[in-house]
Short mmCIF file of C-alpha atoms in Angstrom, two decimals:
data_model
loop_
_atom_site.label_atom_id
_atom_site.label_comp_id
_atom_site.label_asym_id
_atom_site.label_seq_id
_atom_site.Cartn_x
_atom_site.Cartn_y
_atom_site.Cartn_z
CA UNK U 213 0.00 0.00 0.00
CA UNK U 214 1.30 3.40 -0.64
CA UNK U 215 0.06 6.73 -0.33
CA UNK U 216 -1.12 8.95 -3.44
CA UNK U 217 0.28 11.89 -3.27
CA UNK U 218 -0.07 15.47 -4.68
CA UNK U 219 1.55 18.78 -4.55
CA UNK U 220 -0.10 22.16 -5.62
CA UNK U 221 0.61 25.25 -5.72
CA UNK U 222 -1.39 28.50 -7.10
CA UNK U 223 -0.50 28.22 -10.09
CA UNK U 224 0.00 24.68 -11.35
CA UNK U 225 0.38 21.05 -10.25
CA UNK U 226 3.87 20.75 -9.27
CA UNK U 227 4.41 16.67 -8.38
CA UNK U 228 2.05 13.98 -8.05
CA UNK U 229 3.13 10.24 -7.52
CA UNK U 230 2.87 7.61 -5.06
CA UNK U 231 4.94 7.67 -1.93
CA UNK U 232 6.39 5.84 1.44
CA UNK U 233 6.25 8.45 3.42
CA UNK U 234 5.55 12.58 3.72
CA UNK U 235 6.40 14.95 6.20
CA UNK U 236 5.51 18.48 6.28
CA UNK U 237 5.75 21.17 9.08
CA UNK U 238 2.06 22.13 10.63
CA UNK U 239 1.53 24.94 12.29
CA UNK U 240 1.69 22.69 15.54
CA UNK U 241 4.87 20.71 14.43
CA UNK U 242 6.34 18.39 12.30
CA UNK U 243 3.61 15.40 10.72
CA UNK U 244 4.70 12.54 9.48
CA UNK U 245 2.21 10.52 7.22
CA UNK U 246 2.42 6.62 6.18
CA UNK U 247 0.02 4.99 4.17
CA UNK U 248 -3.38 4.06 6.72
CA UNK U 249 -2.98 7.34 8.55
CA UNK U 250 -6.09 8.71 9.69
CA UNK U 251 -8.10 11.36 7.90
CA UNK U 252 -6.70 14.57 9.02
CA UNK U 253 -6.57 18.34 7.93
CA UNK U 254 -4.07 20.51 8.65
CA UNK U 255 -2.66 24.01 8.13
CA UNK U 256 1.13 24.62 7.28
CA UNK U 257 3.57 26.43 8.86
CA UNK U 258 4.46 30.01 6.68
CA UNK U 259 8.27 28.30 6.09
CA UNK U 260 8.80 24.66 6.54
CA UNK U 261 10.60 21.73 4.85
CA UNK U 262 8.56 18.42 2.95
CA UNK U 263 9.90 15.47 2.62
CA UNK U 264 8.49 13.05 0.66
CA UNK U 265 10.16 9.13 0.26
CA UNK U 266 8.95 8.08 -3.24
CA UNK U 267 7.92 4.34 -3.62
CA UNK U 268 10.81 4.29 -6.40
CA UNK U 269 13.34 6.74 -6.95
CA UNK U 270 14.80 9.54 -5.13
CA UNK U 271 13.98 11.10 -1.64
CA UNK U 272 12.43 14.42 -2.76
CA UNK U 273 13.19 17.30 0.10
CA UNK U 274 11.83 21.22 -0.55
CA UNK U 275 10.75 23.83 0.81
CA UNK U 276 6.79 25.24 1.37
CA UNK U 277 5.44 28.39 2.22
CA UNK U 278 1.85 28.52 3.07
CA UNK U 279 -0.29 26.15 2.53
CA UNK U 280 -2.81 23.17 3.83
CA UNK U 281 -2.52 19.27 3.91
CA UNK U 282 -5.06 16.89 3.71
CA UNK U 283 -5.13 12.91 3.75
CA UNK U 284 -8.11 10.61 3.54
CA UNK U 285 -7.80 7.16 2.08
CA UNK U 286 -4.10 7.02 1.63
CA UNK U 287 -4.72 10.17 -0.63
CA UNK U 288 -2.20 13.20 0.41
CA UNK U 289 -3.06 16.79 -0.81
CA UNK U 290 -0.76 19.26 -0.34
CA UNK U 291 -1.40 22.62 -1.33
CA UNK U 292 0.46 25.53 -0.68
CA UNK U 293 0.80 29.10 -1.88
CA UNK U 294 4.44 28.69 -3.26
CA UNK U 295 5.90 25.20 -3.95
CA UNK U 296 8.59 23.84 -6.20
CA UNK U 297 9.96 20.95 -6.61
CA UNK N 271 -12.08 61.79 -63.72
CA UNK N 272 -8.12 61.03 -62.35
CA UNK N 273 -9.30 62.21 -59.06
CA UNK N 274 -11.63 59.51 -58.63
CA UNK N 275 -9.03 56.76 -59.20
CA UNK N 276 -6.60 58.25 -56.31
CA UNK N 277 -9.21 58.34 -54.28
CA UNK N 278 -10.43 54.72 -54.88
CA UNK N 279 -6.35 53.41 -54.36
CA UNK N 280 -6.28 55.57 -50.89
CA UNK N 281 -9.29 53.56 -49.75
CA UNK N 282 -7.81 50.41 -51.18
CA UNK N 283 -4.48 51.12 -49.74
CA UNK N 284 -5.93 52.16 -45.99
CA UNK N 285 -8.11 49.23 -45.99
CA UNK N 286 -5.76 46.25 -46.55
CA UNK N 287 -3.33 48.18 -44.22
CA UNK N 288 -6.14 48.21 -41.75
CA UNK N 289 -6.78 44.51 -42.57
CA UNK N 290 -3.20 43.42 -41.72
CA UNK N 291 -3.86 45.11 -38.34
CA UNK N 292 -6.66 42.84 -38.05
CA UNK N 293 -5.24 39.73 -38.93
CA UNK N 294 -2.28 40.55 -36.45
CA UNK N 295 -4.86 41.59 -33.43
CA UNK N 296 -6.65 38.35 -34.19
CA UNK N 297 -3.51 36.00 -34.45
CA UNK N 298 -2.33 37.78 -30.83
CA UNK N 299 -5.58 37.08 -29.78
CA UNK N 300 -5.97 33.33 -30.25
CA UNK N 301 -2.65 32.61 -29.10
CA UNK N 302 -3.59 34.31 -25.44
CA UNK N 303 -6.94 32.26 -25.29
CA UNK N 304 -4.89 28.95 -25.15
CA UNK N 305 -2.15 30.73 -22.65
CA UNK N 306 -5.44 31.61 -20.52
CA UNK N 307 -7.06 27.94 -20.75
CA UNK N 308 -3.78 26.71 -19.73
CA UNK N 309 -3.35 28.32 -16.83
CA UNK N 310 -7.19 28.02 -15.77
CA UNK N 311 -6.37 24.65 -16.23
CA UNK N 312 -2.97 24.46 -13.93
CA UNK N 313 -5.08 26.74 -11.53
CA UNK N 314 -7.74 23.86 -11.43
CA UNK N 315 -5.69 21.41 -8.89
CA UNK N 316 -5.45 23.85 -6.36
CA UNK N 317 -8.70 25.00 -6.55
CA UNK N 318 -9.72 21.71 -6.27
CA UNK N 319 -8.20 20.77 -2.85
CA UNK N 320 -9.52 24.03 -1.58
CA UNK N 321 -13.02 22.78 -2.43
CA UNK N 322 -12.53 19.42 -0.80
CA UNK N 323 -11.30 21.08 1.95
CA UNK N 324 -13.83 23.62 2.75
CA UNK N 325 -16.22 20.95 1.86
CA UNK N 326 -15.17 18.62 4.10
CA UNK N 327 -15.08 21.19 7.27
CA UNK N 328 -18.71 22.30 6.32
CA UNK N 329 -19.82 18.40 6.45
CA UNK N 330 -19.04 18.54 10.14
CA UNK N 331 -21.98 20.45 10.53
CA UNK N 332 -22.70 22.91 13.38
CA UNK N 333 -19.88 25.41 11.53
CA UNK N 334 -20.48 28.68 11.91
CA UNK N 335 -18.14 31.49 10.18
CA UNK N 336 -19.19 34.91 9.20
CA UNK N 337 -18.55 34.01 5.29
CA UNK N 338 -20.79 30.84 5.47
CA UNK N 339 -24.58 31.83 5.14
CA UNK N 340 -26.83 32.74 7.68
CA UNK N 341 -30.43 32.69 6.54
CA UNK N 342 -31.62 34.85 9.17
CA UNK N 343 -29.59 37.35 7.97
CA UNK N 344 -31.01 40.31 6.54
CA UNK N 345 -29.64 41.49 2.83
CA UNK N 346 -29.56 45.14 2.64
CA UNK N 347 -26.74 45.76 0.63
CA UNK N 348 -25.23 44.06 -2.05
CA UNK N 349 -21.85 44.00 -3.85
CA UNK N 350 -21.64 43.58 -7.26
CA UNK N 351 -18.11 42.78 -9.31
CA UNK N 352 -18.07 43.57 -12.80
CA UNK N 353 -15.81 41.99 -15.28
CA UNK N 354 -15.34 43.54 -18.27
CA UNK N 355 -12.44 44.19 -20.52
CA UNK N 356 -9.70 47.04 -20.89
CA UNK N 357 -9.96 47.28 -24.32
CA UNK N 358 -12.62 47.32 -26.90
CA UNK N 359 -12.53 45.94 -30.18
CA UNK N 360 -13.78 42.89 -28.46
CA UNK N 361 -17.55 42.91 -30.64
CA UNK N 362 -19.84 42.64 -27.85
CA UNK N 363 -18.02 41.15 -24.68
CA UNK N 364 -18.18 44.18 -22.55
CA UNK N 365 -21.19 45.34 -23.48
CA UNK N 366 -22.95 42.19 -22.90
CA UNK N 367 -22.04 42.28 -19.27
CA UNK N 368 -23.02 45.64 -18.36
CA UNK N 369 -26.13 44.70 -19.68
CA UNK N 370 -26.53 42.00 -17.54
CA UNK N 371 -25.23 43.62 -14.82
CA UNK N 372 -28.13 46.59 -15.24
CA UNK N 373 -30.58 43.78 -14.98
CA UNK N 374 -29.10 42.60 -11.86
CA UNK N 375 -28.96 46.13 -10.37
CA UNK N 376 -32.72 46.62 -11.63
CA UNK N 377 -33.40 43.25 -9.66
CA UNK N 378 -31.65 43.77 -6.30
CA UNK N 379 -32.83 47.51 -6.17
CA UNK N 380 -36.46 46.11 -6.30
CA UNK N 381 -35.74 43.66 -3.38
CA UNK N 382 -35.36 46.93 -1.45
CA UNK N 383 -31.23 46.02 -1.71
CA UNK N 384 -28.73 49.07 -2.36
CA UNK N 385 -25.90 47.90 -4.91
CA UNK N 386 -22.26 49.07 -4.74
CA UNK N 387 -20.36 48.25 -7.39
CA UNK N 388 -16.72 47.23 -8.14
CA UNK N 389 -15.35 47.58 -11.08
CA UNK N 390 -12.73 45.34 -13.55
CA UNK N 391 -11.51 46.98 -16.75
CA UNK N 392 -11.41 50.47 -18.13
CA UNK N 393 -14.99 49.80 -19.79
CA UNK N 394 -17.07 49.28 -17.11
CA UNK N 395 -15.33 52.15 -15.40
CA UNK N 396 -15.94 54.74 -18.23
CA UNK N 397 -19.70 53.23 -18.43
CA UNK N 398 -20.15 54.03 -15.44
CA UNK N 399 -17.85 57.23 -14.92
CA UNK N 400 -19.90 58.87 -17.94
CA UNK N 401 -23.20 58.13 -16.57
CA UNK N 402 -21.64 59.56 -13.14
CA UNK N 403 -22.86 57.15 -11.16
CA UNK N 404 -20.88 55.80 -8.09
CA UNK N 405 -18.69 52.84 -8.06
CA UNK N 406 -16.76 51.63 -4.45
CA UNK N 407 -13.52 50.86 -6.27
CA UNK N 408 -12.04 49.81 -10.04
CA UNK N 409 -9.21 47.72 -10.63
CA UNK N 410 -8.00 47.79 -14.41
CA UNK N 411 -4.51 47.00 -15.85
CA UNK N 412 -4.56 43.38 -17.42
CA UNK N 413 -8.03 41.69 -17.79
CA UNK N 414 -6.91 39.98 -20.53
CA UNK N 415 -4.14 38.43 -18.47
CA UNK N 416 -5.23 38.39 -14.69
CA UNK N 417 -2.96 37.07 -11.69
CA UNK N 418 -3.28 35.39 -8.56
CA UNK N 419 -1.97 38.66 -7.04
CA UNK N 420 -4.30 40.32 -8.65
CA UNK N 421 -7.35 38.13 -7.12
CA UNK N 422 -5.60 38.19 -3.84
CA UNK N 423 -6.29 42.17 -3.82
CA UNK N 424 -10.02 42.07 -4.85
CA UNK N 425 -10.79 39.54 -2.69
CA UNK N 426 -8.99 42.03 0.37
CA UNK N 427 -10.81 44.71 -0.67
CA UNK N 428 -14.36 42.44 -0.92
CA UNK N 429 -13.71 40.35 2.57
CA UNK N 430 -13.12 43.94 3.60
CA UNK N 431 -16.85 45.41 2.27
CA UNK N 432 -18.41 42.27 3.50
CA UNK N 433 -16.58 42.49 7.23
CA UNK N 434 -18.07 46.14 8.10
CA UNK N 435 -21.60 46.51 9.11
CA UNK N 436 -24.14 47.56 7.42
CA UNK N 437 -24.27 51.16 8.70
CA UNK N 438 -20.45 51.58 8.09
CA UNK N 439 -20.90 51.61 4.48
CA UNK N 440 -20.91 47.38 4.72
CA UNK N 441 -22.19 44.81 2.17
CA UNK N 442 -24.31 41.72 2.91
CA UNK N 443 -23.38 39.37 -0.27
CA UNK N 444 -21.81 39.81 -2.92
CA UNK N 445 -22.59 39.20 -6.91
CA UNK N 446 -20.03 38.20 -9.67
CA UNK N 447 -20.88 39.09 -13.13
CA UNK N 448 -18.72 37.77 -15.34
CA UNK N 449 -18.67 35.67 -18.68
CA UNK N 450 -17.69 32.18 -18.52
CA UNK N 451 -15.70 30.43 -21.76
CA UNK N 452 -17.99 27.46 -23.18
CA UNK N 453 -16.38 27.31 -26.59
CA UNK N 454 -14.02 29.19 -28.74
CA UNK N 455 -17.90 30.41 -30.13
CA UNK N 456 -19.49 30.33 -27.26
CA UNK N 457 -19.20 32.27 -24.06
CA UNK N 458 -21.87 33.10 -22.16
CA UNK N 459 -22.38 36.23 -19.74
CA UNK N 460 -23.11 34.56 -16.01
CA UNK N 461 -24.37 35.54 -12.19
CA UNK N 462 -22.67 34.02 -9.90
CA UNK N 463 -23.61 34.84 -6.17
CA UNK N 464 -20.55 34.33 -4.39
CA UNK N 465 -20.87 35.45 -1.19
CA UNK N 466 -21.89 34.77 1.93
CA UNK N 467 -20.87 31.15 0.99
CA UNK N 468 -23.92 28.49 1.00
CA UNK N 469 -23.35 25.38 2.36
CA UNK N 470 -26.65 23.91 2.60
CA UNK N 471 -29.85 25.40 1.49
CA UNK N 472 -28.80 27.87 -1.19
CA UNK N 473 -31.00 31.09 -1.77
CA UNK N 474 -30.86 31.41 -5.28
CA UNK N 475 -31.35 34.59 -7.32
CA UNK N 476 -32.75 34.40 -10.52
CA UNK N 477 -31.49 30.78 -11.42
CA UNK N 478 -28.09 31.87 -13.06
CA UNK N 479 -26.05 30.82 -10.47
CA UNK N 480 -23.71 27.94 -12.17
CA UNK N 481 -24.36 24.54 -10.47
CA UNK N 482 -21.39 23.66 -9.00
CA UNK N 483 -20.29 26.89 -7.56
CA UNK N 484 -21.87 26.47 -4.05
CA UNK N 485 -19.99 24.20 -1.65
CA UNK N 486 -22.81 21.76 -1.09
CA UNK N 487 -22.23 20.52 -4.92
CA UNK N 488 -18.99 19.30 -4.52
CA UNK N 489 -17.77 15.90 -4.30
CA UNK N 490 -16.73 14.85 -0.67
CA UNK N 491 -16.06 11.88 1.12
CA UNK N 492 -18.56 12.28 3.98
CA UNK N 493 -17.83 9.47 6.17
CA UNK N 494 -14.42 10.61 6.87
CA UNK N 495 -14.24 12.42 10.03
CA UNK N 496 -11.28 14.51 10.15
CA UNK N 497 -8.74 15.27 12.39
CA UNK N 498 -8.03 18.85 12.46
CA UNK N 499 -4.80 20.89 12.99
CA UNK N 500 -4.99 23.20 14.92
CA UNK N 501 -8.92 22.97 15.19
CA UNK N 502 -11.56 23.04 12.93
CA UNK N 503 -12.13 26.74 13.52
CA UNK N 504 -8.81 28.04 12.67
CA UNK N 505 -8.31 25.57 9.48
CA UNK N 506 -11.60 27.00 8.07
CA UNK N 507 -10.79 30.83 9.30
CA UNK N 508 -7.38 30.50 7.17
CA UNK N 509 -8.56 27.95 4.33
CA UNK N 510 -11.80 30.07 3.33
CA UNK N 511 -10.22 33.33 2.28
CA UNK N 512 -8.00 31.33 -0.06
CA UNK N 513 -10.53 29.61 -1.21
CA UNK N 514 -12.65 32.79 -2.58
CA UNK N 515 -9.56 34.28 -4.13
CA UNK N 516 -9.41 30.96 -5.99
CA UNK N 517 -12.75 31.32 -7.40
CA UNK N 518 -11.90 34.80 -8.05
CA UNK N 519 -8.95 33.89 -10.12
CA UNK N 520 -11.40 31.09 -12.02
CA UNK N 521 -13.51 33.97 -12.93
CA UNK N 522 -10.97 36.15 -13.73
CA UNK N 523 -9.46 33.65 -16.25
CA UNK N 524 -13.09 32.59 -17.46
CA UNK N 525 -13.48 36.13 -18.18
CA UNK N 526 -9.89 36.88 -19.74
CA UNK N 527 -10.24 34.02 -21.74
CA UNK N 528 -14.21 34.72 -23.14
CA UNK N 529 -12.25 38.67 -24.06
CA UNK N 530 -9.94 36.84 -26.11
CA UNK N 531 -12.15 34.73 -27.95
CA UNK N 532 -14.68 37.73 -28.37
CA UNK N 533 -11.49 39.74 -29.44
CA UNK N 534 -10.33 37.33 -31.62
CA UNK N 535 -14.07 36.71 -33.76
CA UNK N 536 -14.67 40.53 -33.72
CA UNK N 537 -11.45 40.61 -35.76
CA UNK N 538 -11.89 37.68 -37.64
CA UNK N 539 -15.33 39.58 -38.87
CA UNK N 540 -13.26 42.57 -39.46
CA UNK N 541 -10.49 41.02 -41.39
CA UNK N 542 -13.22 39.67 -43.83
CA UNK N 543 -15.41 42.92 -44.14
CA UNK N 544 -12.38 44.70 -44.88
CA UNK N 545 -11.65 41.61 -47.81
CA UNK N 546 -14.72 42.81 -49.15
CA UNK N 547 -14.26 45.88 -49.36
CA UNK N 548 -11.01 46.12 -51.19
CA UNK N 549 -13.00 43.87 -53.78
CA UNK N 550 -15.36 46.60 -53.94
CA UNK N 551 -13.01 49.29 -53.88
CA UNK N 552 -10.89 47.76 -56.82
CA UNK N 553 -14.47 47.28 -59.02
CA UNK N 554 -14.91 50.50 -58.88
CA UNK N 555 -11.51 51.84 -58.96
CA UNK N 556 -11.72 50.06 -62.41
CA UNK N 557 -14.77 51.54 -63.29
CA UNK N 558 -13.74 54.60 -63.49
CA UNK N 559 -10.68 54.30 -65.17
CA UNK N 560 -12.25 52.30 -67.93
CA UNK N 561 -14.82 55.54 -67.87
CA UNK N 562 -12.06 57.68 -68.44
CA UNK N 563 -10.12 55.91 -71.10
CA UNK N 564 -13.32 55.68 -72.64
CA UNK N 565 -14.52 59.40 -72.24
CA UNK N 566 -10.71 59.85 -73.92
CA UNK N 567 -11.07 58.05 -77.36
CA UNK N 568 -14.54 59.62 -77.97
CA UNK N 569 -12.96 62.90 -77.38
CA UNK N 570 -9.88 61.99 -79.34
CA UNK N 571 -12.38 60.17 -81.95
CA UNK N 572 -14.98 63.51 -81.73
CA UNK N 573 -11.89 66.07 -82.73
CA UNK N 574 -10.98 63.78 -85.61
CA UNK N 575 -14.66 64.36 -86.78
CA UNK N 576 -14.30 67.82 -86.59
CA UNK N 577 -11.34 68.15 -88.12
CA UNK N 578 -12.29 65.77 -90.98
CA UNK N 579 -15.54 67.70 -91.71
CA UNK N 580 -13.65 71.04 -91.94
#
């Protein structure tokens, strides 16, 4: 089982894939998401690293400014104001 | 006789310059409606997760936010946004919307509502300025290329309207007229009420508001019960905002990309009129010197006569 994952920003879709693992900064602290996690909504902090561990291929590491994260059924939204990767 | 033929090859000369203009405008013009589709279409993701979002918080029921409808609430004074284009030379597009937004005004001042309007592109803004009538605030520039800055700055200057009461000068919903892109011959001029945001029970006006736009339409996975970070209340006090200047910018690039296509038939129609009348220019630029070669030889022809019969 993996998670599906997607990044957005404003502007355009910048990654989408399936991953391991994610972890993003929250306005309360670091989250760290594997696939069964429970269905959970959460703001970002204004300047915080995401990880994400890729099923194949490299560990992907970058910066986001703003933003929200949502996962339900092993599906991971992130959307922030300003994201590249 | 001479006269008549420079005229006709000034005309003729004017009018295919004028027709290359054309053909340029119209060429610039279909290349932005495909830069505008695009990015309403890399837009789309994000506005998508902002809908699930808000969606999803609304589905917990027993929300209550100032921006989220209250049907108790009394509507005394309504905002309307108008988006129209900079520039003309667009056939009807702006003209189309300030029609319909008349009708709307016509509509909400017989509900006993006063309107205050706010204003995109330098046409609505001289309709209005020459008809001095009062507008709450204009924003003009780049219709037919809009930002996500630039939605970020209407929506602070709407949230702001809608925030102060009534008897500060306040508004109590807010209207969006604007003319969404169905096909590259098709766009069609549209109501949307966007504000205070409906989540279950919508009060309709007129029935041109665009299924889909309300919240309750959206898809949403209603079982899950979420876990919210910080708390419900603060995720839906920071994620609404965005999401209405992500509509905004949908409408804003619904309406950039309906100018272009208006833009680019107007000239199209242009382009051919002018075709037709260089044809019709060169007819009778012919005409007239075939009259005057003729009216030549019978004068040539008539002073042989003379001569002959002296």
């Amino acid at each position: 089982m993996a998670l599906n994952v997607e990044v957005v920003s404003r502007e355009k879709k910048v990654w989408t894939g399936e991953a391991k693992y994610v972890r993003a900064r929250t306005l309360d602290g670091d989250i760290g998401i594997m696939p069964g996690h429970i269905p959970t909504m959460a703001l970002l902090a204004e300047d915080g690293e995401l990880i994400i561990e890729p099923v194949s291929g490299e560990k992907i590491v970058t910066r986001l400014h703003e933003g929200f994260l949502t996962v339900s059924n092993n599906k991971v939204i992130i959307a922030a104001k300003h994201a590249n990767i | 006789m001479g006269a008549q033929i420079r005229v006709y090859r000034q005309k003729i000369a004017s009018t295919s310059s004028m027709k290359k203009i054309f053909k340029a405008m119209e060429m610039i013009a279909t290349s932005r409606i495909n830069k505008a589709r695009q990015s309403a279409d890399a837009a789309s993701p994000y506005a998508a997760a902002l809908t699930k979002a808000v969606t999803a918080i609304a589905a917990q029921g027993s929300i209550k936010h100032p921006l989220i409808s209250d049907k108790n609430a009394q509507h005394r004074r309504s905002a309307v946004l108008v988006l129209t284009s900079d520039r003309g030379l667009a056939g009807s597009y702006s003209s189309s919307v300030l029609k319909k937004t008349e009708g709307l005004i016509e509509k909400l001042r017989s509900e006993g509502r006063e309107v205050q309007l706010f204003l995109v592109g330098r046409k609505a803004k001289s309709y209005f300025e020459f008809r001095e009538r009062d507008y709450e605030r204009s924003w003009e520039g780049n219709t037919d290329s809009p930002n996500v800055e630039m939605a970020v700055e209407m929506r602070e200057a709407l949230l702001d309207a809608f925030a102060r009461p009534y008897e500060e000068g306040g508004v109590d919903d807010l209207h969006i007229v604007y003319t969404e892109f169905i096909s590259m011959v098709t766009q069609e001029t549209k109501i949307l009420r966007m504000l205070p945001l409906a989540v279950a029970d919508t009060k309709r006006i007129g029935d041109e508001i665009v299924p889909g736009e309300e919240i309750e339409d959206a898809l949403v996975d209603q079982n899950a019960a979420f876990n919210f970070e910080p708390s419900p209340q603060e995720v839906l006090d920071e994620l609404l905002p965005r999401y209405i200047a992500s509509r905004l910018y949908a409408c804003l690039l619904e309406a950039a990309a309906s100018e272009l296509a208006s833009r680019q038939r107007a000239m199209k129609s242009a382009g051919d009129n002018a075709d037709e009348l260089v044809k019709k220019y060169t007819r009778l630029m012919n005409n007239a010197r075939q009259a005057e070669i003729t009216n030549e030889i019978s004068e040539i022809v008539g002073g042989a006569d003379a001569l002959a019969a002296s």
